[in-house]
GROMACS .gro file of C-alpha atoms in nm:
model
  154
    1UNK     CA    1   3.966  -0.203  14.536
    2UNK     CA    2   3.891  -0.489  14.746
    3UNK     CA    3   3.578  -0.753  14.864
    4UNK     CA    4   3.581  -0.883  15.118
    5UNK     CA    5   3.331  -1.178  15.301
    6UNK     CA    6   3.415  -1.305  15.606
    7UNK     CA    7   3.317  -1.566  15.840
    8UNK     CA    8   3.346  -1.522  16.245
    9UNK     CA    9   3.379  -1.901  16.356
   10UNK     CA   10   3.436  -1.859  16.723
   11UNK     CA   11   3.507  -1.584  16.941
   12UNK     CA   12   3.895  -1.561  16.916
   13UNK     CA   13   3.927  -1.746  16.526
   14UNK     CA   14   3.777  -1.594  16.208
   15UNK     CA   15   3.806  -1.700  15.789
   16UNK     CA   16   3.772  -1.403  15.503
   17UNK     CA   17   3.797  -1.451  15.134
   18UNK     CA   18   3.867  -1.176  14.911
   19UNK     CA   19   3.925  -1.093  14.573
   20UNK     CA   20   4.153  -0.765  14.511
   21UNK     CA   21   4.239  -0.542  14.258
   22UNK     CA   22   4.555  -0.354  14.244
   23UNK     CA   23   4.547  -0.154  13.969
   24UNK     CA   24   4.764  -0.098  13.702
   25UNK     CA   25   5.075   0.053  13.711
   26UNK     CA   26   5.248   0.264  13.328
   27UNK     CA   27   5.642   0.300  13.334
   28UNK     CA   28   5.724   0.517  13.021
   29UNK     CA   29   6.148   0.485  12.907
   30UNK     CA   30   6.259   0.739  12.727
   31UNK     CA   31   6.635   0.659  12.563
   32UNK     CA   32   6.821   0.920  12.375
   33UNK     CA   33   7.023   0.744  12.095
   34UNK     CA   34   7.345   0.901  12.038
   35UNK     CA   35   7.461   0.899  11.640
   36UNK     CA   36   7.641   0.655  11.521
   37UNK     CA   37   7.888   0.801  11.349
   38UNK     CA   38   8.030   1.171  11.279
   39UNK     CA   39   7.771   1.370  11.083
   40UNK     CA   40   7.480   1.131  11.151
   41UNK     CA   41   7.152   1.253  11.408
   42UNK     CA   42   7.081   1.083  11.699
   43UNK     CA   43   6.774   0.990  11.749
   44UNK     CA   44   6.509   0.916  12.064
   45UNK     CA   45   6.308   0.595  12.160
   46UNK     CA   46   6.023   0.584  12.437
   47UNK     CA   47   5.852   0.290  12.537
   48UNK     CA   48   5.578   0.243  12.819
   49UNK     CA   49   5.512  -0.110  12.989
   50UNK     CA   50   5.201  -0.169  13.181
   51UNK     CA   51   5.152  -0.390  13.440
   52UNK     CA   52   4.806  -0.507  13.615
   53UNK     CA   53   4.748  -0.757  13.888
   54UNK     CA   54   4.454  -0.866  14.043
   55UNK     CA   55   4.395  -1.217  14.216
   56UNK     CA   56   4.174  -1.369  14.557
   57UNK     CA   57   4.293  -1.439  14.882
   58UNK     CA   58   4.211  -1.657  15.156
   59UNK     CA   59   4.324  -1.534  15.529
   60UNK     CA   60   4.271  -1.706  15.844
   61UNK     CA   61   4.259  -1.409  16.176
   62UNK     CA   62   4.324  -1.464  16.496
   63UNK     CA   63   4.125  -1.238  16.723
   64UNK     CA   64   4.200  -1.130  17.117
   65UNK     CA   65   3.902  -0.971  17.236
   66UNK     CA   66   4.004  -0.695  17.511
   67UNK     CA   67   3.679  -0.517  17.549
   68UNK     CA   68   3.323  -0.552  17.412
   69UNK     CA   69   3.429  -0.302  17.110
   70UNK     CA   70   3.828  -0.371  17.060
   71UNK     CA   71   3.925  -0.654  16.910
   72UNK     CA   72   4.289  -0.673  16.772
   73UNK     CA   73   4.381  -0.927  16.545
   74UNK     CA   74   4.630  -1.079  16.336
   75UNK     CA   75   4.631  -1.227  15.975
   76UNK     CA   76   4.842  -1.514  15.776
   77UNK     CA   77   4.701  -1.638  15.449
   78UNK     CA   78   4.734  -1.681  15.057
   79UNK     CA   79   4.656  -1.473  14.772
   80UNK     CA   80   4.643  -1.591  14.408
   81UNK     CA   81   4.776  -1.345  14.198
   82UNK     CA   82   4.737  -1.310  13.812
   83UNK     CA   83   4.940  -1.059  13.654
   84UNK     CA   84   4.985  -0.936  13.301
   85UNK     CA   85   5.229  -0.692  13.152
   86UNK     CA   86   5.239  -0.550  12.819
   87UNK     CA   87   5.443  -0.341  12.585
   88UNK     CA   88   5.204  -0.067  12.501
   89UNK     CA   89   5.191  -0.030  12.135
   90UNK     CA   90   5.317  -0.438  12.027
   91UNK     CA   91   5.157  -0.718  12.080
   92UNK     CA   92   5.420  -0.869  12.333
   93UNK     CA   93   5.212  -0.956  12.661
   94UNK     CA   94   5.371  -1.176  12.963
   95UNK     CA   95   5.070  -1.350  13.229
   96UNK     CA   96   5.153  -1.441  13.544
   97UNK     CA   97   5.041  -1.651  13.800
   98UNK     CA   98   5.154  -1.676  14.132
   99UNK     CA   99   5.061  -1.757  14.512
  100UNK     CA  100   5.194  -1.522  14.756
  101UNK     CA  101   5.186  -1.492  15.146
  102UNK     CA  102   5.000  -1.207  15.312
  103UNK     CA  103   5.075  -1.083  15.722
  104UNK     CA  104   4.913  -0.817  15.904
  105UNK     CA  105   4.723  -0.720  16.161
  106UNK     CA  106   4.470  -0.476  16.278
  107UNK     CA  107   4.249  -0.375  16.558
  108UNK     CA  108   3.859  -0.380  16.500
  109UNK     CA  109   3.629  -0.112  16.684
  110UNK     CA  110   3.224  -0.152  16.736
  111UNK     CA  111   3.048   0.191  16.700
  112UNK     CA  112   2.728   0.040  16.708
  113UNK     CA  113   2.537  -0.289  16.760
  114UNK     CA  114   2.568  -0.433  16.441
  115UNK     CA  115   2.884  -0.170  16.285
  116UNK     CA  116   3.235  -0.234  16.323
  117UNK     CA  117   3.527  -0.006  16.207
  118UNK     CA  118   3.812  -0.215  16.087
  119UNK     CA  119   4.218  -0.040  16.076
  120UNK     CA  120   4.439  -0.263  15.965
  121UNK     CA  121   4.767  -0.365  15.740
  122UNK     CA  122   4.889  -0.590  15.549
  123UNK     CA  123   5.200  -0.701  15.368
  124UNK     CA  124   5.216  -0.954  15.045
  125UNK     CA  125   5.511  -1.111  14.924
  126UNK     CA  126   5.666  -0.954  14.582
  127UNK     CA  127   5.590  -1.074  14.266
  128UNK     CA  128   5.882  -1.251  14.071
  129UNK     CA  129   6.085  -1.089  13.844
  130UNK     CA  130   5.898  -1.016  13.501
  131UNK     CA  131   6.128  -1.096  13.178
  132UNK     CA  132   6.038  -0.882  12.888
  133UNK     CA  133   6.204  -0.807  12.631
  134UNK     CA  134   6.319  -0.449  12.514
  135UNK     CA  135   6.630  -0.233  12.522
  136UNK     CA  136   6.858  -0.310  12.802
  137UNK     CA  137   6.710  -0.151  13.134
  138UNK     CA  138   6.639  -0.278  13.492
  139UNK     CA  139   6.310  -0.115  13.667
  140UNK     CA  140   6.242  -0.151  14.028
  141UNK     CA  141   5.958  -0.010  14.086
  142UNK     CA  142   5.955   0.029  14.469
  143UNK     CA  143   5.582  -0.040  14.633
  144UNK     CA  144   5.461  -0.235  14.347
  145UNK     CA  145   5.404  -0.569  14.357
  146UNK     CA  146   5.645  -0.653  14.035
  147UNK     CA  147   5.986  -0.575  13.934
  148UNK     CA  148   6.066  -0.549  13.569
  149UNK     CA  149   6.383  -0.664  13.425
  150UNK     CA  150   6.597  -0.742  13.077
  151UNK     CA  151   6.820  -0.994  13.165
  152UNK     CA  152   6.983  -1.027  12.835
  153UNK     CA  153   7.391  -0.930  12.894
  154UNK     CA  154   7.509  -0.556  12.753
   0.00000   0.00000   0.00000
C-alpha cells in the first residue's frame, strides 16, 4: 500500500511525497541432510527468512498536457528504504537502510471536474545484497526488492 500527496506547481511540473509499504516477503529452505556415515539417519532442516521493507519517497513529474483530460507524465526521484530481515524462530535480525532511484511514467485522465484517473509505472533500484547467516544457499528472489545471500565459501 501506498500514500501519496502531491503538489501541482505549474502546468507542465509537479512534486509528490509518499510513503510505501511493500510488504513482506517468507522464503522457507528445506535441506535434506544425508547421514554421515554407514548405518547413521539422515536427517532434515527447514528454515524460513522474512524480509519487510517499507520507506518514503520524494518524486519530481514532468507533465505534457495534450488535451484538457490527458496528461502524460514522467517521474525521477528518491525513495528511502528501511528494510529488515529475520530468521524466523532466532533472534538474528539484519536492518537496512538505503536510498534508491525510482523512473516511470504514466498518463493521467480527468473523468470529472475535480477526479482524475491516474495509470502509471514505476521501477526502483534493487536493494543490496542482504548477508545472513545460515547454511550455505544463494536466494534470488526475482521481483523483490532484496536478494538474499551466504557469502561464506563451501
Amino acid at each position: 500500500w501506498a500514500g501519496v500527496l502531491g503538489y501541482r506547481i505549474n502546468r507542465y511540473l509537479a512534486a509528490e511525497l509518499a510513503y510505501t509499504d511493500f510488504g513482506s516477503v517468507t522464503i522457507e529452505e528445506t535441506f535434506d541432510v544425508p547421514p554421515p556415515f554407514p548405518g547413521a539417519e539422515g536427517f532434515v532442516i527447514t528454515q524460513e527468512v522474512r524480509s519487510h521493507t517499507t520507506g518514503p519517497s520524494i518524486s519530481l513529474l514532468g507533465i505534457l498536457p495534450v488535451a484538457d483530460v490527458i496528461e502524460p507524465f514522467v517521474r525521477a526521484g528518491v525513495l528511502f528504504t528501511d528494510q529488515e530481515v529475520s530468521l524466523i524462530g532466532t533472534p538474528l535480525t539484519v536492518s537496512n537502510a538505503e536510498e534508491l532511484w525510482i523512473v516511470g511514467g504514466g498518463v493521467d485522465f480527468a473523468i470529472a471536474q475535480r477526479w482524475k484517473a491516474r495509470f502509471a509505472y514505476e521501477h526502483v533500484d534493487r536493494l543490496a545484497k542482504t548477508t545472513f547467516p545460515g547454511p550455505v544457499h544463494r536466494w534470488n528472489c526475482e521481483g523483490c526488492l532484496t536478494e538474499f545471500t551466504d557469502e561464506r565459501e563451501e
